Coordinates of C-alpha atoms in Angstrom, one line a residue:
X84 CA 4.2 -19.2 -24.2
X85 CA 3.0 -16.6 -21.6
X86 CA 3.8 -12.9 -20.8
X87 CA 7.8 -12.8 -19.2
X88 CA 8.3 -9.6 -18.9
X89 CA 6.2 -7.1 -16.5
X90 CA 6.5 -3.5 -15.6
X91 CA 6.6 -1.9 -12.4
X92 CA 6.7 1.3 -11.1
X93 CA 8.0 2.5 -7.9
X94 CA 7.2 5.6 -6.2
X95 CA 10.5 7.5 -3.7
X96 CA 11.2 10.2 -1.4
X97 CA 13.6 12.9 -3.1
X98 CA 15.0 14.1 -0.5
X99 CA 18.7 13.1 -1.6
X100 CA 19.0 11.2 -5.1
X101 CA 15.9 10.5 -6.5
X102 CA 14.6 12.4 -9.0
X103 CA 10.9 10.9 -8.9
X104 CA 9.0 7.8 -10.0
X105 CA 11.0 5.0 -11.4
X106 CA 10.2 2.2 -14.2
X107 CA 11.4 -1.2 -14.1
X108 CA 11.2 -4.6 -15.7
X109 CA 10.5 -7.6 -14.1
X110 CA 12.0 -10.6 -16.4
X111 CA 9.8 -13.7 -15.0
X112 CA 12.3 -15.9 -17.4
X113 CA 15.2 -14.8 -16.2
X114 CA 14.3 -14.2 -12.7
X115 CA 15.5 -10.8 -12.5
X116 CA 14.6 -7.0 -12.4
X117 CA 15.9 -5.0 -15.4
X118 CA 16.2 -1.8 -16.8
X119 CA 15.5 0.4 -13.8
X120 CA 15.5 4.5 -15.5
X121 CA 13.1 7.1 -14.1
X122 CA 9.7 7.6 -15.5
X123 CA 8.8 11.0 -14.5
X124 CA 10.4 13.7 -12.4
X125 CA 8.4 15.1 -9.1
X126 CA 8.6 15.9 -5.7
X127 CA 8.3 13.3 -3.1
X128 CA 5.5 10.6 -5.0
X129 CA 5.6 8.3 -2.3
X130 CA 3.0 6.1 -3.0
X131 CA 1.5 5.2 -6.2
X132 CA -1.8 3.3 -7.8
X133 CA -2.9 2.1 -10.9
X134 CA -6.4 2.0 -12.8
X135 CA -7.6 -1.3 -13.5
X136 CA -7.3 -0.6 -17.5
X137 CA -3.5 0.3 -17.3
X138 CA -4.3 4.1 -19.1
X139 CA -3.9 6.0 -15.6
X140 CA -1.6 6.0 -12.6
X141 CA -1.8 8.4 -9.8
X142 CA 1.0 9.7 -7.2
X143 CA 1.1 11.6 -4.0
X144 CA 2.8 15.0 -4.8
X145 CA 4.6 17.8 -3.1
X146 CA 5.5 21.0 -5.1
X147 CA 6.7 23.6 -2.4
X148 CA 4.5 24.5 0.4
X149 CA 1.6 22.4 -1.1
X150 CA 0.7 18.6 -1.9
X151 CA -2.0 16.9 -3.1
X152 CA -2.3 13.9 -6.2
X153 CA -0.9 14.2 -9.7
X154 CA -2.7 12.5 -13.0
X155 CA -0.6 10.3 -15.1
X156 CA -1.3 8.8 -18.5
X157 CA 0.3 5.6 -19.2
X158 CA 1.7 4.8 -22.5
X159 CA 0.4 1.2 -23.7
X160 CA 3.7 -0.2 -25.4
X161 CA 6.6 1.7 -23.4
X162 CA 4.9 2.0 -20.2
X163 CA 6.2 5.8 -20.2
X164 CA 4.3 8.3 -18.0
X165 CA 2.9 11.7 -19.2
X166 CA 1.3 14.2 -16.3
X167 CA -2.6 15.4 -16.6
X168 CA -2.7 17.2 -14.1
X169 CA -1.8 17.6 -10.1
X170 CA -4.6 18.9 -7.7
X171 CA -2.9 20.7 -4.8
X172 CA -3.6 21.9 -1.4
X173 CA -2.0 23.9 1.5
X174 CA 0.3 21.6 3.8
X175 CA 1.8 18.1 3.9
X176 CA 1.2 16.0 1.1
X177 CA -0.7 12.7 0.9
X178 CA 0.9 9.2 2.1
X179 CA -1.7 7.0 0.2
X180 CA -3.8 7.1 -3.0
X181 CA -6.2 5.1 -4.7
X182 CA -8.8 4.8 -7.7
X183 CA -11.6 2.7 -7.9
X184 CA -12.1 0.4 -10.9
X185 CA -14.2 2.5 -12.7
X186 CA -11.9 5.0 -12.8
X187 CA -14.3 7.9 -11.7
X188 CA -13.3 8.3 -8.3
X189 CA -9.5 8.9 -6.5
X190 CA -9.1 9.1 -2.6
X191 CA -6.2 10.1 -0.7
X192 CA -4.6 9.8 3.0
X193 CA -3.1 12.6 4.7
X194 CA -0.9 11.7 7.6
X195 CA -0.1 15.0 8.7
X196 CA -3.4 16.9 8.2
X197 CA -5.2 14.0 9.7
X198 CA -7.3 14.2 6.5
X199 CA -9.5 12.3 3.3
X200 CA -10.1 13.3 0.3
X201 CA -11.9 12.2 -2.5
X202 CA -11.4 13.5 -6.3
X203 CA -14.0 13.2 -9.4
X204 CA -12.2 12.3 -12.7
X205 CA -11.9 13.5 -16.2
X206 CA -12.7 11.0 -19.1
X207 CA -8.9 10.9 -19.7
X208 CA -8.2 10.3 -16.0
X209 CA -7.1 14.0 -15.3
X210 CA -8.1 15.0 -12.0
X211 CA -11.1 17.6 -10.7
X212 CA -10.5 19.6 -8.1
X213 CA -11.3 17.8 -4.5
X214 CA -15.1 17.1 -3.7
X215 CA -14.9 15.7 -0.3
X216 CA -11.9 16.8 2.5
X217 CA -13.2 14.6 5.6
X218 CA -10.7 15.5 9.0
X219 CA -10.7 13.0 11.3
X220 CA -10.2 14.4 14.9
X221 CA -8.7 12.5 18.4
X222 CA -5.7 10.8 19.6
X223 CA -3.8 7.9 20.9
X224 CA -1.9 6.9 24.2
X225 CA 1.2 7.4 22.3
X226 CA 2.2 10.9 22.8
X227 CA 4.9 10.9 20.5
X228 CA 3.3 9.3 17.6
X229 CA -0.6 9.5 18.4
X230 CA -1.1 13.2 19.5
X231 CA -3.4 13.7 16.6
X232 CA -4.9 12.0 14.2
X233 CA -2.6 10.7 11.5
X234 CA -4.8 8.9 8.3
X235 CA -2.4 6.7 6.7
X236 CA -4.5 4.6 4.3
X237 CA -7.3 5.3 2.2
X238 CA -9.0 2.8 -0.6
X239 CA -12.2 1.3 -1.4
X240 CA -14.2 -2.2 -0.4
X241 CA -14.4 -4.9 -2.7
X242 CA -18.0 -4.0 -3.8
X243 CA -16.7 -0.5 -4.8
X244 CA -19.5 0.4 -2.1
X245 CA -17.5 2.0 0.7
X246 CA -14.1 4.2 1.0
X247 CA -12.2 2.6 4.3
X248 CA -9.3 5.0 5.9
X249 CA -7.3 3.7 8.7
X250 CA -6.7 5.9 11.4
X251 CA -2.3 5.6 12.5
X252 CA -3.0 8.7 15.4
X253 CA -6.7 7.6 16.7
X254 CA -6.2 4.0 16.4
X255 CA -9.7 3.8 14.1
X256 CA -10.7 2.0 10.9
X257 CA -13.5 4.4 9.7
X258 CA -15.8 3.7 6.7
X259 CA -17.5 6.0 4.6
X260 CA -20.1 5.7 2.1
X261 CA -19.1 7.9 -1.0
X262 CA -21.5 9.2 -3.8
X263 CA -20.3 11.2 -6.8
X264 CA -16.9 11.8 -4.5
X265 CA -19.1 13.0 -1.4
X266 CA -18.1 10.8 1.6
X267 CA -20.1 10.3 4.6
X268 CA -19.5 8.6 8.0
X269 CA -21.2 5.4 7.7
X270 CA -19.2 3.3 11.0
X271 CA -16.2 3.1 13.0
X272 CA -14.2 0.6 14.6
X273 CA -11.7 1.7 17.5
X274 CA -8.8 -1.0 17.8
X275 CA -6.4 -2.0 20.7
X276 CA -5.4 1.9 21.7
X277 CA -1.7 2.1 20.9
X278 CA -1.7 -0.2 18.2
X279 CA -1.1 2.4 15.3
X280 CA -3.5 0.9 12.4
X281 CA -1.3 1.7 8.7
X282 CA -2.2 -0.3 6.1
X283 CA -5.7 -3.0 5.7
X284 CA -5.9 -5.2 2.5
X285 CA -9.2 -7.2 1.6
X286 CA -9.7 -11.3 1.4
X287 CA -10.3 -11.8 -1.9
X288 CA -13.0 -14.5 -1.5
X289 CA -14.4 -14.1 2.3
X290 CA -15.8 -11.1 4.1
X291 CA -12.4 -10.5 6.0
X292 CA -9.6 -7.9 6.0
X293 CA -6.3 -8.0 7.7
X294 CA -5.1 -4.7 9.1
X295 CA -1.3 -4.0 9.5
X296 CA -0.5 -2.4 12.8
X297 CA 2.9 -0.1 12.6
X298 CA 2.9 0.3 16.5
X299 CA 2.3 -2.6 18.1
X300 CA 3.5 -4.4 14.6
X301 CA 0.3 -6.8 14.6
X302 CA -2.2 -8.0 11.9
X303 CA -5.4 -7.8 13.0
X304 CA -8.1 -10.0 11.6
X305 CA -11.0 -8.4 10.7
X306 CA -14.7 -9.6 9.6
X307 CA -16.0 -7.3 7.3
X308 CA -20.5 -6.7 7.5
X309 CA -20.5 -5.7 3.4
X310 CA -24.3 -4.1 4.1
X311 CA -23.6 -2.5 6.8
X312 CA -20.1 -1.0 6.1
X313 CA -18.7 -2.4 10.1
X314 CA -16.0 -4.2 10.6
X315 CA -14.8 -6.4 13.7
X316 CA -11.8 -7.4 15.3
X317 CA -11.3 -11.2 16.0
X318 CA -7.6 -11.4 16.1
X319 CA -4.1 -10.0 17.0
X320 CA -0.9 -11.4 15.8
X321 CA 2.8 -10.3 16.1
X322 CA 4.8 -10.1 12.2
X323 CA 7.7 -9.7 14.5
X324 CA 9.3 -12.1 17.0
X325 CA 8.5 -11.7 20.8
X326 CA 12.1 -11.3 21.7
X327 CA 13.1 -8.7 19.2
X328 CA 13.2 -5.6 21.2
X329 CA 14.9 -3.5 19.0
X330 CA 12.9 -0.4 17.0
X331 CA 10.5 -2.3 14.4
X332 CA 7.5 -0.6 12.7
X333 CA 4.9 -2.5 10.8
X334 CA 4.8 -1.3 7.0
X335 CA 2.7 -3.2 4.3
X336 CA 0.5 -5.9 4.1
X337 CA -0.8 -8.2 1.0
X338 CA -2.9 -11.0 -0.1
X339 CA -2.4 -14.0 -2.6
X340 CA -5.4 -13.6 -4.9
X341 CA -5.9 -17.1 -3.5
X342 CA -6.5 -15.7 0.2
X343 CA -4.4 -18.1 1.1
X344 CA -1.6 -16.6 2.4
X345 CA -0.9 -12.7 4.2
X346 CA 2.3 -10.9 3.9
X347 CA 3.5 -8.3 6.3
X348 CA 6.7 -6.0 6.0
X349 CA 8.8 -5.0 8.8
X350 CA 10.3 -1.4 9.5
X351 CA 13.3 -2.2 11.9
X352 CA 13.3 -6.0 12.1
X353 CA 13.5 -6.0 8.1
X354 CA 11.9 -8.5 7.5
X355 CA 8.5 -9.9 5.2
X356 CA 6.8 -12.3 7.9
X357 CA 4.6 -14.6 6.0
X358 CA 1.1 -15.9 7.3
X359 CA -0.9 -18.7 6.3
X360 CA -4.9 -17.6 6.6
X361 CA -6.8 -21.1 8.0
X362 CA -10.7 -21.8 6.8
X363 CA -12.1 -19.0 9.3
X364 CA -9.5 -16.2 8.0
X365 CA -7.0 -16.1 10.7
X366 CA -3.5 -16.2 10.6
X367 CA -0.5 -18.5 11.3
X368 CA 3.0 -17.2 11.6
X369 CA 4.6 -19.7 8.4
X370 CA 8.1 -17.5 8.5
X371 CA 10.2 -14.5 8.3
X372 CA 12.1 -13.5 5.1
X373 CA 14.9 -10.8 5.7
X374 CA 14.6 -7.8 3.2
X375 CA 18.4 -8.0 3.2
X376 CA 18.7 -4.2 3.5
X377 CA 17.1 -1.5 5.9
X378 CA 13.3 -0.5 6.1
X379 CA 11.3 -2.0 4.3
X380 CA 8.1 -0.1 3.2
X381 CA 6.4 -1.9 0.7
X382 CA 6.6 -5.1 -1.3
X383 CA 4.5 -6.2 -4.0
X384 CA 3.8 -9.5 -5.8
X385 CA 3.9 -9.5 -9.2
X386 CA 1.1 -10.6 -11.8
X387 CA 1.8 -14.5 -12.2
X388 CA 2.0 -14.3 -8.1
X389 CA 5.4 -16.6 -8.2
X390 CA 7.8 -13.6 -7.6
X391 CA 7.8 -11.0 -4.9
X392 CA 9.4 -7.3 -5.1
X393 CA 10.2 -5.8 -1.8
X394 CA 11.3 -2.1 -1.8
X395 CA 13.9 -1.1 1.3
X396 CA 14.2 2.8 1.4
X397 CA 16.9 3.3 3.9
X398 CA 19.3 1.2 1.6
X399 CA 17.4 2.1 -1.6
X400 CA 16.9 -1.6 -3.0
X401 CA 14.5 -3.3 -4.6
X402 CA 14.9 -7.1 -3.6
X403 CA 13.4 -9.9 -5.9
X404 CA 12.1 -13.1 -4.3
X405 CA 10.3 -16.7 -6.3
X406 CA 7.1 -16.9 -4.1
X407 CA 5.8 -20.8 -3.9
X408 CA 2.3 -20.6 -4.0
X409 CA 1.7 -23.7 -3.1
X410 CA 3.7 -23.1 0.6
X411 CA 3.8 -19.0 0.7
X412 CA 7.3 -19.5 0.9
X413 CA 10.0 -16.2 -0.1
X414 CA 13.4 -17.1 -1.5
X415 CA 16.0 -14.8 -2.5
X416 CA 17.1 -14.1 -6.2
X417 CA 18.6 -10.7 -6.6
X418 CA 18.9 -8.3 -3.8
X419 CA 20.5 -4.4 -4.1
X420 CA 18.3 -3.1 -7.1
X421 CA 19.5 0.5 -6.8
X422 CA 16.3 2.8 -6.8
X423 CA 17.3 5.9 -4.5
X424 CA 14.7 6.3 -1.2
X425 CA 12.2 3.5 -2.8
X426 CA 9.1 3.5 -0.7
X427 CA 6.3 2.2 -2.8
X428 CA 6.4 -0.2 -5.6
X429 CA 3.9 -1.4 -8.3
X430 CA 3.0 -3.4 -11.1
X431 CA 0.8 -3.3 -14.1
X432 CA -2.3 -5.3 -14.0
X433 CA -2.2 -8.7 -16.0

């Protein structure tokens, strides 16, 4: 009999109740998440990754006037977290982190700065100080939102080749070659102006990406030129419906490991829509899933793919789904998982 039971992690504001990152079990058997308890206590670790081998995870920190990333070991039998090390800088802290799967090299996104940066690693997956700080400069047409740049995403190609940040305030998707944590400009694509790029998540099996727009609350369809680092835009289509007129921002976006499906979350309409990707990549609106609570800002599938998490910060819930793979399908098993201000949630690898 296989694996039932898989941890996650989710990563919170604490602004009000939460006290940091939070550890729960997801019970594949009983179809059911379990044992929610905090893991480890910091200020505002909003988002969260994971190192291919299960020893590390990182987290976006603040501590006072600063932010930056802090270093976590992971325990193998009790999942617990233990701290390394945080590296630190003046200002806002990161939105985004990421590792490759070598484990030497961690890049961040800083929405406020405007900012990327790229961190060396120690052998036990502490951090080094910050090797490459790349500001992006610009603006968008939408003054309240776009007045500067505003890098929300930062993470690296499937070839481990290129470091990719998504531009919220320029409306860019820059990539940058990176060697020993030294990034340089390698190509940029501008999208629709206004849009608001956030999040862009890789086809597993095709040179394609799907960019989530929180703006304009689009996927765009992306081919991806591995040699020469560009991508291209080759399609644009709503995750929310054309008559919902109320406030909606576009939040995350995911793949089956099958590529055969995209999933988008939505900030306002609270909603996952669900996308079926056709033999050339793009996308076909299959259905909307309510969140059943208020703004959404992550989701995650699980391991075995046949169960979906989705994380609604304004109600603080984590909602579980059964994900049909053959269909892409969401439906509901357990809604209002109480993690306080919930914004990112993970799992260990299989």
């Amino acid at each position: 009999m296989g694996k039932t039971k898989w941890t996650g992690y989710a990563g919170t504001y604490t602004k009000g109740a939460s006290e940091g990152i939070y550890t729960f079990t997801l019970d594949t058997e009983k179809k059911q998440i379990e044992d929610v308890k905090v893991a480890a206590r910091l200020g505002n670790p909003t988002y969260l990754n994971i190192t291919a081998d299960n020893r590390n995870l990182y987290a976006v920190v603040k501590e006072g006037s600063q932010g930056g990333v802090a270093a976590f070991s992971i325990d193998a039998e009790t999942g617990a977290l233990t701290e390394l090390n945080r590296q630190l800088s003046g200002g806002a802290s990161p939105c985004y982190v990421s590792v490759d799967s070598a484990k030497k090299t961690v890049v961040s996104a800083n929405y406020h700065n405007g900012t990327v940066s790229a961190y060396l690693t120690n052998k036990d997956g502490s951090l080094q100080p910050a090797v490459s700080v790349i500001e992006h400069t610009g603006s968008g047409p939408n003054p309240e939102r776009q007045e500067k740049p505003h890098v929300h995403f930062a993470d690296f190609t499937p070839d481990k080749k290129y470091v990719v940040a998504v531009d919220l305030g320029n409306d860019t998707i820059t990539t940058y070659a990176h060697d020993g944590g030294k990034l340089t400009e390698k190509a940029v694509l501008s999208v629709r102006p206004g849009s608001g790029p956030r999040h862009l998540a890789f086809h597993p099996g095709r040179k394609l990406a799907y960019c989530m727009t929180e703006l304009s609350n689009e996927v765009i369809v992306l081919e991806f030129d591995e040699a020469s680092g560009t991508f291209k835009d080759v399609q644009y289509i709503k995750t929310i419906p054309e008559d919902f007129t109320e406030n909606s921002q576009g939040s995350a976006i995911h793949l089956s490991s099958d590529g055969r499906f995209v999933y988008a979350g939505n900030r306002g309409h609270d909603s996952i829509a669900v996308f079926a990707a056709g033999p050339d990549g793009k996308l076909s609106l299959v259905e909307y899933t309510s969140t059943e609570g208020s703004w959404p800002r992550d989701f995650v599938l699980d391991p075995t793919e046949k169960f979906v998490v989705a994380a609604n910060q304004e109600s603080g819930t984590l909602v579980l789904y059964a994900r049909d793979p053959e269909t892409g399908i969401l439906t509901l098993l357990q809604k209002d998982v109480p993690v306080p201000e919930v914004v990112c949630v993970k799992f260990l690898h299989g």
